[in-house]
Short mmCIF file of C-alpha atoms in Angstrom, two decimals:
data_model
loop_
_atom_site.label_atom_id
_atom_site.label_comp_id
_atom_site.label_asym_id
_atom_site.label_seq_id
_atom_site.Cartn_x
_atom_site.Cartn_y
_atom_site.Cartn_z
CA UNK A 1 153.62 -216.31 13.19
CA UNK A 2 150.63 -215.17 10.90
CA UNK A 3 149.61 -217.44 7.59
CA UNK A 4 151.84 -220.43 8.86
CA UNK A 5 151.24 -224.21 7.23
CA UNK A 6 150.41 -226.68 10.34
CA UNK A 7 153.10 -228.40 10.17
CA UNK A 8 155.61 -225.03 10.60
CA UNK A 9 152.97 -223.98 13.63
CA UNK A 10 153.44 -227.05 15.53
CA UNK A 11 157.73 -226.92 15.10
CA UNK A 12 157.97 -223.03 16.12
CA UNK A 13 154.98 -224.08 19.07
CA UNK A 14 157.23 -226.77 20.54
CA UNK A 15 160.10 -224.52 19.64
CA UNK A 16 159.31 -221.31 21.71
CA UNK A 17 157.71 -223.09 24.93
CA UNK A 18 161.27 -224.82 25.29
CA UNK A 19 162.96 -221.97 25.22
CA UNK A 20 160.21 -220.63 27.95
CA UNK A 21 160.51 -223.60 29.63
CA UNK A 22 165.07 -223.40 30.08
CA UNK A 23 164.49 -219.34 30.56
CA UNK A 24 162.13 -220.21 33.29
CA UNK A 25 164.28 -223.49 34.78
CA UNK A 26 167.28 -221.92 34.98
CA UNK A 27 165.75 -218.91 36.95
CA UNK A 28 163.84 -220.84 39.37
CA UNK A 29 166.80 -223.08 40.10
CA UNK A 30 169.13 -219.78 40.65
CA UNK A 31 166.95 -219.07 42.91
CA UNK A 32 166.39 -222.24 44.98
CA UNK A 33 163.17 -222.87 43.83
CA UNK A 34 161.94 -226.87 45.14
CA UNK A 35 161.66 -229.29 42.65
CA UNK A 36 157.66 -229.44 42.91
CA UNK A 37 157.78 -225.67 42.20
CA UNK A 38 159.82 -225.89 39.35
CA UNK A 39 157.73 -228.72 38.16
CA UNK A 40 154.10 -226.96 38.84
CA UNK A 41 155.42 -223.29 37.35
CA UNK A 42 157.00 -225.29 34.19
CA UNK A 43 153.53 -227.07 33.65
CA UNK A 44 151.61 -223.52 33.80
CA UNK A 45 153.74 -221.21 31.82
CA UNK A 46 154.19 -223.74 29.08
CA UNK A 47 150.00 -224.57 29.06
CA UNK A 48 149.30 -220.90 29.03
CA UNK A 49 151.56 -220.25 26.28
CA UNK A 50 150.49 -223.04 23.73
CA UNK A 51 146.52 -222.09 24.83
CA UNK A 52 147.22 -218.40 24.10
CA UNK A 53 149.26 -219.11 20.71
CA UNK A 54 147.11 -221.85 19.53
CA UNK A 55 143.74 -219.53 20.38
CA UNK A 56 145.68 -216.04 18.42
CA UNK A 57 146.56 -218.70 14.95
CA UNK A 58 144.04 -221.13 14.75
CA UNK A 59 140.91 -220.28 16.76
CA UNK A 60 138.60 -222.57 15.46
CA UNK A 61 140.16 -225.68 16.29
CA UNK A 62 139.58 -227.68 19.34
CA UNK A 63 142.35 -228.27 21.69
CA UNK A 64 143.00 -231.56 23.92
CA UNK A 65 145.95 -230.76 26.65
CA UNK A 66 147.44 -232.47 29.79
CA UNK A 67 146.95 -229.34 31.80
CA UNK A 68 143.41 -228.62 31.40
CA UNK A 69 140.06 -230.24 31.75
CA UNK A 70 138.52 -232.39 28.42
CA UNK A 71 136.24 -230.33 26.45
CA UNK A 72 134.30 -233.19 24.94
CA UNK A 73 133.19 -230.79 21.98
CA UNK A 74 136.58 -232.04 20.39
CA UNK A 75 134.85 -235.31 19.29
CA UNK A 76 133.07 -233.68 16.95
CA UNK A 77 135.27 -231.07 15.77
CA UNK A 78 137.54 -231.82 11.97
CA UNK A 79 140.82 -230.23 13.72
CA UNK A 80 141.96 -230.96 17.40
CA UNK A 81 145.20 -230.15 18.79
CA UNK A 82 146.81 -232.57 20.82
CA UNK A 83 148.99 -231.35 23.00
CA UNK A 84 151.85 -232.08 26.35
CA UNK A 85 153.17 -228.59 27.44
CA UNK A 86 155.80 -230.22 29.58
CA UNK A 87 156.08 -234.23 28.78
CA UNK A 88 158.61 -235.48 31.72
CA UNK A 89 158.17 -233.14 34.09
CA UNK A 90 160.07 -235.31 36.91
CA UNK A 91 162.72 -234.74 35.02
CA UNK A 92 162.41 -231.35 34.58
CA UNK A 93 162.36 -230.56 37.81
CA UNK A 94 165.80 -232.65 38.32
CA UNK A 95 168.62 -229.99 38.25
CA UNK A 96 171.09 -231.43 35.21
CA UNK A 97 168.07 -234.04 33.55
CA UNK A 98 167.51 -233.23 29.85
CA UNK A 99 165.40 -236.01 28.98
CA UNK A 100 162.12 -234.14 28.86
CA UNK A 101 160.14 -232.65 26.16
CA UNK A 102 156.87 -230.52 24.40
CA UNK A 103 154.71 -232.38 22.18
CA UNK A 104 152.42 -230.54 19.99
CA UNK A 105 150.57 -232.30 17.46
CA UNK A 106 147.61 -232.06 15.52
CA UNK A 107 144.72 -234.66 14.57
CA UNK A 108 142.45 -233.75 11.49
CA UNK A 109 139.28 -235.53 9.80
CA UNK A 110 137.97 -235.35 6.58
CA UNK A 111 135.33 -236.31 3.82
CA UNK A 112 133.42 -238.24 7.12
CA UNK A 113 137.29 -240.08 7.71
CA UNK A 114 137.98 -241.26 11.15
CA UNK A 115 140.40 -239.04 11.63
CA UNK A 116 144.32 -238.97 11.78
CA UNK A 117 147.23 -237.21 13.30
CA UNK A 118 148.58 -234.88 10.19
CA UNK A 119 151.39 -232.67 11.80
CA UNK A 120 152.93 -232.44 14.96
CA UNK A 121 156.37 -231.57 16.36
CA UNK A 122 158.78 -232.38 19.68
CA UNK A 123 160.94 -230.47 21.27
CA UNK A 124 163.83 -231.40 23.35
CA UNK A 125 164.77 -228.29 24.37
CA UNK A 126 167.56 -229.02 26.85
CA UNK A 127 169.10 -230.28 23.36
CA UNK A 128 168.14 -227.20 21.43
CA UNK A 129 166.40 -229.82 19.32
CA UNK A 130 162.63 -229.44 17.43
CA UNK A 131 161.54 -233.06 15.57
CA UNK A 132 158.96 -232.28 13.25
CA UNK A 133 156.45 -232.97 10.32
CA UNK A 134 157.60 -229.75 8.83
CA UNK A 135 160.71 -230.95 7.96
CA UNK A 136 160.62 -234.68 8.60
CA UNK A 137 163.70 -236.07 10.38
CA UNK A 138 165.38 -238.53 7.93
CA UNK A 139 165.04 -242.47 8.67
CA UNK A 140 167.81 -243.39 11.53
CA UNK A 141 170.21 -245.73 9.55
CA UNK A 142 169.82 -249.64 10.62
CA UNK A 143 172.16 -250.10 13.86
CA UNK A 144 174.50 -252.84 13.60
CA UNK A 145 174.88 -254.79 16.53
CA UNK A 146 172.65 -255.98 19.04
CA UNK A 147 168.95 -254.11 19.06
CA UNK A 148 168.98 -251.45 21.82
CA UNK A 149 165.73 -251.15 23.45
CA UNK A 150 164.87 -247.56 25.39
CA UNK A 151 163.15 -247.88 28.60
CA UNK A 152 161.33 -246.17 31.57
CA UNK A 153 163.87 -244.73 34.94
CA UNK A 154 161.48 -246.16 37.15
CA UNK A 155 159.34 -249.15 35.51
CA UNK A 156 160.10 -251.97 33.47
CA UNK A 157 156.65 -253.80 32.37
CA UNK A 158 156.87 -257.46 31.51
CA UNK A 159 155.92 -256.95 27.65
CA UNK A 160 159.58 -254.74 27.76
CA UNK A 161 161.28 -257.59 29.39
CA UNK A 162 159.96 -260.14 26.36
CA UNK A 163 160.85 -258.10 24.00
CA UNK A 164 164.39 -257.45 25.56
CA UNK A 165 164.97 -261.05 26.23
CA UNK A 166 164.01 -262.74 22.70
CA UNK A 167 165.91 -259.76 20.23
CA UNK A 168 169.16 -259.53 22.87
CA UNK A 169 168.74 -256.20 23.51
CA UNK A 170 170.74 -253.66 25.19
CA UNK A 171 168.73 -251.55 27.07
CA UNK A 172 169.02 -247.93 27.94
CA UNK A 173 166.67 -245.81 30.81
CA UNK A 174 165.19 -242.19 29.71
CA UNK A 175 162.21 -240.31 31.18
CA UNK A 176 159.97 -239.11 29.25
CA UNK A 177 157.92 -240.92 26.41
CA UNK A 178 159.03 -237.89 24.21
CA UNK A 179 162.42 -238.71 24.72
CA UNK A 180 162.40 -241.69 24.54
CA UNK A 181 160.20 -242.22 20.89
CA UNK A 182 162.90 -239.50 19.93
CA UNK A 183 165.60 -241.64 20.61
CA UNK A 184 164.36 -244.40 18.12
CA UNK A 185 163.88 -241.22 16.02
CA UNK A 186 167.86 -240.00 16.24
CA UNK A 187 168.89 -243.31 15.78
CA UNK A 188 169.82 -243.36 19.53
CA UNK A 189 168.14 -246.54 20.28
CA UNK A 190 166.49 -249.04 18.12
CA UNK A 191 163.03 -250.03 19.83
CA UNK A 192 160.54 -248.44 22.30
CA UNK A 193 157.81 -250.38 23.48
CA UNK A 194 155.36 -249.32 26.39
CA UNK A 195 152.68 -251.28 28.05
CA UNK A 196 152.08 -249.51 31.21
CA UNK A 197 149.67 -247.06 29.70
CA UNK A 198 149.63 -243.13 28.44
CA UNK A 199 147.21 -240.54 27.91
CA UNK A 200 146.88 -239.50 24.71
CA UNK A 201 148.96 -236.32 24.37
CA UNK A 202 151.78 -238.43 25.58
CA UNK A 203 151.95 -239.82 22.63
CA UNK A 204 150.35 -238.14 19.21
CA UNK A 205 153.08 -235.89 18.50
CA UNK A 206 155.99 -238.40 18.73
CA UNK A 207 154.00 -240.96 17.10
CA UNK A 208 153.28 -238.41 14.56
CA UNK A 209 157.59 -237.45 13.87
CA UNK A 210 158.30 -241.14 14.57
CA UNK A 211 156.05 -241.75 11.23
CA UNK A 212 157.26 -239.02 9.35
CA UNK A 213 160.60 -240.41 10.23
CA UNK A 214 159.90 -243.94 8.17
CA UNK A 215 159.64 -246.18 11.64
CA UNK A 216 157.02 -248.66 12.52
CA UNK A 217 154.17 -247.20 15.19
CA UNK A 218 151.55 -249.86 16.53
CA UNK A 219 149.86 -251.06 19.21
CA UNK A 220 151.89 -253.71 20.72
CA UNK A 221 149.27 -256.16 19.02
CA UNK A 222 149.97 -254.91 15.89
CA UNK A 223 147.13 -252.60 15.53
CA UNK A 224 147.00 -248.68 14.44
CA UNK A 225 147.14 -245.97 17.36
CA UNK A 226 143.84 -244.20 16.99
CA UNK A 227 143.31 -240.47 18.77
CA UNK A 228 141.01 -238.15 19.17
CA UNK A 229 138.98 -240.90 20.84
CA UNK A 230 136.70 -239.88 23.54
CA UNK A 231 138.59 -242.12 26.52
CA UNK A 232 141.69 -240.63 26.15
CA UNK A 233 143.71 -243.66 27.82
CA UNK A 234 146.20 -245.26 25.30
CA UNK A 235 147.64 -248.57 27.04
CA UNK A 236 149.79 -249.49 25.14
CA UNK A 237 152.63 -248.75 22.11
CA UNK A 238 155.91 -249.89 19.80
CA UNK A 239 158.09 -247.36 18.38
CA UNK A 240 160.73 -248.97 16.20
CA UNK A 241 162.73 -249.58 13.22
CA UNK A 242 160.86 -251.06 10.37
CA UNK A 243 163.24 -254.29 9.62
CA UNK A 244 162.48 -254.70 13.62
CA UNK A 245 159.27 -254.58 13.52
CA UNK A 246 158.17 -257.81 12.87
CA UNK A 247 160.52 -259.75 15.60
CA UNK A 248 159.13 -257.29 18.36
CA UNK A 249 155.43 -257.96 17.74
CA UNK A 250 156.35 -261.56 17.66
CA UNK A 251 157.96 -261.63 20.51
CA UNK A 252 154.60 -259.53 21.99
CA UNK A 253 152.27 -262.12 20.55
CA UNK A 254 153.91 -264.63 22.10
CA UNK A 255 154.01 -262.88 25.25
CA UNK A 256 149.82 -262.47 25.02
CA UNK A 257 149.38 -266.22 24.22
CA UNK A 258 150.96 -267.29 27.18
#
């Protein structure tokens, strides 16, 4: 993978850890491995390898994962790789669950700019799918029909429940934020909001496709999504179509005024 562009980095990245990450599933599951095993040795193999690779092709940069502790020297580095090795790993370590993914993304500032996310790729590799900035995904087509709104298994916050209630939406349960910002991305579902709060790396690299893509990414006041920031706590997000956009953050600001 020598004398790669960023963006073609981050796709074969997300690309070969999923394929580490099935190998290695399949395996442990053959051999009655518990879930919290399969879980722990998918969250190691898939840090190491994305630490390793990212170290051999682009040593200089700084690197902000899930799996290891915050080297504060990112906040003043220009290039910082924001990365989830294995985003959904409950799900992951459910035999048969393919809503899971790798994010890899990278932020980048420039001429003293604040900084922005520039390329970044997810994988859903019980799909065989790879999202990307290399090759950006083309804009879902508009959905007719009532708006269908993608949702947490286990959680449904009351911002999701406005939102749901004033468009009409049909709603549909996946795991993992990847999956579930690459839903909106496939044209699967229409609208992902999230007010329960993620770190970071669970978002940049879907944000980052889910741009590329031609869809609306905010705050759910509206507001841009900002990383690289030194508290690395995000609370809050919309993913969605842009002809959308407008009724959900209405239907948010509304919400917040009450």
């Amino acid at each position: 993978m020598l004398n790669l562009t960023d963006h073609l980095l981050a796709e074969k990245l997300a690309s070969e850890t999923g394929k580490r990450l099935i190998a290695l599933r399949e395996q442990l599951f053959n051999e009655g491995a518990s879930p919290w095993y399969v879980m722990d040795a998918g969250d190691a193999i898939a840090h190491r390898f994305l630490i390793d690779s990212l170290r051999e092709h682009r040593p200089n940069d700084a690197v902000l994962s899930e799996e290891a502790a915050d080297d504060q020297l990112r906040l003043s580095a220009d290039r910082v790789w924001i990365i989830d090795p294995l985003d959904g790993s409950n799900e992951y370590g459910e035999i048969g669950r393919s809503d899971w993914a790798v994010h890899v993304a990278l932020w980048e500032r420039s001429d003293g700019s604040a900084g922005e996310l520039t390329a970044a790729a997810v994988a859903l590799p019980a799909h065989d799918i790879t999202l990307s900035t290399n090759s950006p995904p083309p804009t879902p087509p508009r959905h007719e029909g009532n708006p269908r709104l993608v949702v947490s298994r286990n959680r449904t916050s009351r911002e999701v429940v406005t939102v749901a209630q004033a468009l009409g939406c049909d709603v549909a349960r996946l795991g993992s934020a990847g999956a579930k910002a690459m839903a909106v991305v496939l044209g699967e579902t229409d609208i992902y909001v999230h007010a329960g709060g993620q770190h970071q790396w669970d978002s940049a690299a879907p944000i980052a496709v889910a741009r590329a893509a031609g869809l609306h990414t905010s705050r759910i006041d509206g507001s841009p999504l900002i990383y690289n920031e030194r508290d690395t706590w995000l609370p809050d997000l919309v993913v969605c179509q842009q002809h959308l956009a407008e009724r959900v953050l209405a239907a948010l600001r509304e919400y917040v005024g009450h």
